[in-house]
Amino acid sequence: MSKKEKKVEPSIEEKNQEVTEKLDEKLGEDTTLTPELTRINELEEELEKVKKDVEQERDSLLRKSADMDNYRKRLIREKESAVQYANERLINDLIPVLDDFDRAIDAAKTKDFAGYVDGVKIIRSQLLDILERNWGLKAMNDIVGTEFSPHEHEAMMMETSDQFETETVLAELQKGYYLHTKVLRHAKVKVGKPS
C-alpha cells in the first residue's frame, strides 16, 4: 500500500466533536424540553433581577437607618448643648449684679451703715428690674389686706376673729412671685378667718 492509500484514523478530538454534534442535533429535535428550559431560564433571570433589587433596597434601607441614627445623635448633642447653655443670657444679666455686691461688700468696710443699706437696696432693685424686664418675673406686691387666694397664697398661720367677713391676708411672711402670668412661688401669709 502506498502512503496515499493508508487510512488515517480519526483522532479522539474529532470523535468527540462528532458525538457532540450528533447530541446537539438530537437535543435540537427534542422539542418537549425546550419550553420548560426556556421558562427555567426566564425564572433564573427574573430571580437574579429580584436578588439585585432586594440587595439595592437593603443597601438603601441600611443607609437610611444610618442617616436616622446620625440625625438622632445630632439632636441629642444639640439638646445637651441647649440645656447646658440655656441660662447663658440670664447669667450675663446677673454678672453686673454680682459686681455691685462686691462693691457693697467693699463699702461695708467703711463703717457707713446707712450707705451700706442704701447700696444693698439699690442692688436689690437692680436685680428685680433685670428679672422683670428680661425674664418675666414679677413680685406679688401689696397683698396685705387683700382676700386670701389659695391660688396665690399659702396660709402659714390662721387667726380667727369676728372682725373679718372673708379670709383676709393679715401679714406677708415670704414674698410670692409670678413668672409672666403663672404663679412661680406662692406668698406665705398669715390669714385672718371669720369666726
mmCIF file of C-alpha atoms in Angstrom, residues 19-120:
data_model
loop_
_atom_site.group_PDB
_atom_site.id
_atom_site.type_symbol
_atom_site.label_atom_id
_atom_site.label_comp_id
_atom_site.label_asym_id
_atom_site.label_seq_id
_atom_site.Cartn_x
_atom_site.Cartn_y
_atom_site.Cartn_z
ATOM 1 C CA VAL A 19 -20.530 12.913 19.143
ATOM 2 C CA THR A 20 -21.202 16.431 20.418
ATOM 3 C CA GLU A 21 -22.669 17.496 17.093
ATOM 4 C CA LYS A 22 -24.920 14.441 16.972
ATOM 5 C CA LEU A 23 -26.125 15.109 20.530
ATOM 6 C CA ASP A 24 -26.838 18.737 19.686
ATOM 7 C CA GLU A 25 -28.864 17.606 16.686
ATOM 8 C CA LYS A 26 -30.830 15.146 18.794
ATOM 9 C CA LEU A 27 -31.444 17.739 21.519
ATOM 10 C CA GLY A 28 -32.469 20.261 18.921
ATOM 11 C CA GLU A 29 -35.008 17.826 17.579
ATOM 12 C CA ASP A 30 -36.457 17.100 21.044
ATOM 13 C CA THR A 31 -38.912 19.941 21.483
ATOM 14 C CA THR A 32 -40.633 18.580 24.591
ATOM 15 C CA LEU A 33 -37.994 20.052 26.972
ATOM 16 C CA THR A 34 -37.472 23.352 25.182
ATOM 17 C CA PRO A 35 -40.447 25.315 26.665
ATOM 18 C CA GLU A 36 -39.552 24.118 30.165
ATOM 19 C CA LEU A 37 -35.892 25.042 29.698
ATOM 20 C CA THR A 38 -36.899 28.427 28.338
ATOM 21 C CA ARG A 39 -39.178 29.015 31.332
ATOM 22 C CA ILE A 40 -36.408 27.928 33.728
ATOM 23 C CA ASN A 41 -34.009 30.373 32.071
ATOM 24 C CA GLU A 42 -36.601 33.155 32.322
ATOM 25 C CA LEU A 43 -37.214 32.372 36.001
ATOM 26 C CA GLU A 44 -33.475 32.304 36.723
ATOM 27 C CA GLU A 45 -33.076 35.714 35.070
ATOM 28 C CA GLU A 46 -36.061 37.042 37.000
ATOM 29 C CA LEU A 47 -34.624 35.615 40.231
ATOM 30 C CA GLU A 48 -31.300 37.348 39.595
ATOM 31 C CA LYS A 49 -33.118 40.631 38.943
ATOM 32 C CA VAL A 50 -35.135 40.254 42.161
ATOM 33 C CA LYS A 51 -31.942 39.447 44.093
ATOM 34 C CA LYS A 52 -30.327 42.634 42.760
ATOM 35 C CA ASP A 53 -33.433 44.671 43.626
ATOM 36 C CA VAL A 54 -33.518 43.218 47.143
ATOM 37 C CA GLU A 55 -29.826 43.977 47.621
ATOM 38 C CA GLN A 56 -30.330 47.558 46.419
ATOM 39 C CA GLU A 57 -33.309 48.015 48.755
ATOM 40 C CA ARG A 58 -31.306 46.524 51.625
ATOM 41 C CA ASP A 59 -28.429 48.909 50.969
ATOM 42 C CA SER A 60 -30.857 51.821 50.735
ATOM 43 C CA LEU A 61 -32.528 50.799 53.996
ATOM 44 C CA LEU A 62 -29.165 50.498 55.750
ATOM 45 C CA ARG A 63 -28.151 53.963 54.521
ATOM 46 C CA LYS A 64 -31.457 55.453 55.673
ATOM 47 C CA SER A 65 -31.131 53.726 59.031
ATOM 48 C CA ALA A 66 -27.610 55.102 59.444
ATOM 49 C CA ASP A 67 -28.836 58.576 58.451
ATOM 50 C CA MET A 68 -31.627 58.398 61.046
ATOM 51 C CA ASP A 69 -29.189 57.215 63.697
ATOM 52 C CA ASN A 70 -26.834 60.094 62.899
ATOM 53 C CA TYR A 71 -29.760 62.546 62.946
ATOM 54 C CA ARG A 72 -30.900 61.224 66.343
ATOM 55 C CA LYS A 73 -27.361 61.544 67.750
ATOM 56 C CA ARG A 74 -27.100 65.101 66.395
ATOM 57 C CA LEU A 75 -30.425 66.035 68.034
ATOM 58 C CA ILE A 76 -29.216 64.617 71.351
ATOM 59 C CA ARG A 77 -25.984 66.636 71.119
ATOM 60 C CA GLU A 78 -27.907 69.806 70.237
ATOM 61 C CA LYS A 79 -30.337 69.255 73.103
ATOM 62 C CA GLU A 80 -27.497 68.694 75.575
ATOM 63 C CA SER A 81 -25.820 71.860 74.333
ATOM 64 C CA ALA A 82 -29.065 73.834 74.587
ATOM 65 C CA VAL A 83 -29.620 72.627 78.152
ATOM 66 C CA GLN A 84 -26.020 73.342 79.103
ATOM 67 C CA TYR A 85 -26.093 76.897 77.769
ATOM 68 C CA ALA A 86 -29.795 77.697 78.219
ATOM 69 C CA ASN A 87 -29.157 80.103 81.073
ATOM 70 C CA GLU A 88 -26.296 81.974 79.414
ATOM 71 C CA ARG A 89 -28.372 85.113 78.883
ATOM 72 C CA LEU A 90 -29.608 85.055 82.488
ATOM 73 C CA ILE A 91 -26.081 84.630 83.804
ATOM 74 C CA ASN A 92 -24.867 87.538 81.658
ATOM 75 C CA ASP A 93 -27.665 89.665 83.123
ATOM 76 C CA LEU A 94 -26.702 88.708 86.692
ATOM 77 C CA ILE A 95 -22.944 89.323 86.442
ATOM 78 C CA PRO A 96 -23.285 93.127 86.866
ATOM 79 C CA VAL A 97 -25.389 92.499 89.984
ATOM 80 C CA LEU A 98 -22.589 90.336 91.374
ATOM 81 C CA ASP A 99 -20.153 93.161 90.650
ATOM 82 C CA ASP A 100 -22.405 95.521 92.624
ATOM 83 C CA PHE A 101 -22.494 93.074 95.540
ATOM 84 C CA ASP A 102 -18.683 93.019 95.526
ATOM 85 C CA ARG A 103 -18.657 96.829 95.679
ATOM 86 C CA ALA A 104 -21.212 96.735 98.517
ATOM 87 C CA ILE A 105 -19.017 94.350 100.481
ATOM 88 C CA ASP A 106 -16.058 96.702 99.992
ATOM 89 C CA ALA A 107 -18.254 99.631 101.095
ATOM 90 C CA ALA A 108 -19.172 97.763 104.301
ATOM 91 C CA LYS A 109 -15.562 98.155 105.434
ATOM 92 C CA THR A 110 -16.041 101.938 105.699
ATOM 93 C CA LYS A 111 -18.453 101.581 108.645
ATOM 94 C CA ASP A 112 -21.085 103.720 106.878
ATOM 95 C CA PHE A 113 -24.078 101.526 107.764
ATOM 96 C CA ALA A 114 -26.719 103.799 106.207
ATOM 97 C CA GLY A 115 -24.781 103.968 102.920
ATOM 98 C CA TYR A 116 -24.347 100.204 103.001
ATOM 99 C CA VAL A 117 -28.104 99.620 103.446
ATOM 100 C CA ASP A 118 -28.866 102.063 100.634
ATOM 101 C CA GLY A 119 -26.387 100.228 98.371
ATOM 102 C CA VAL A 120 -27.992 96.848 99.093
#
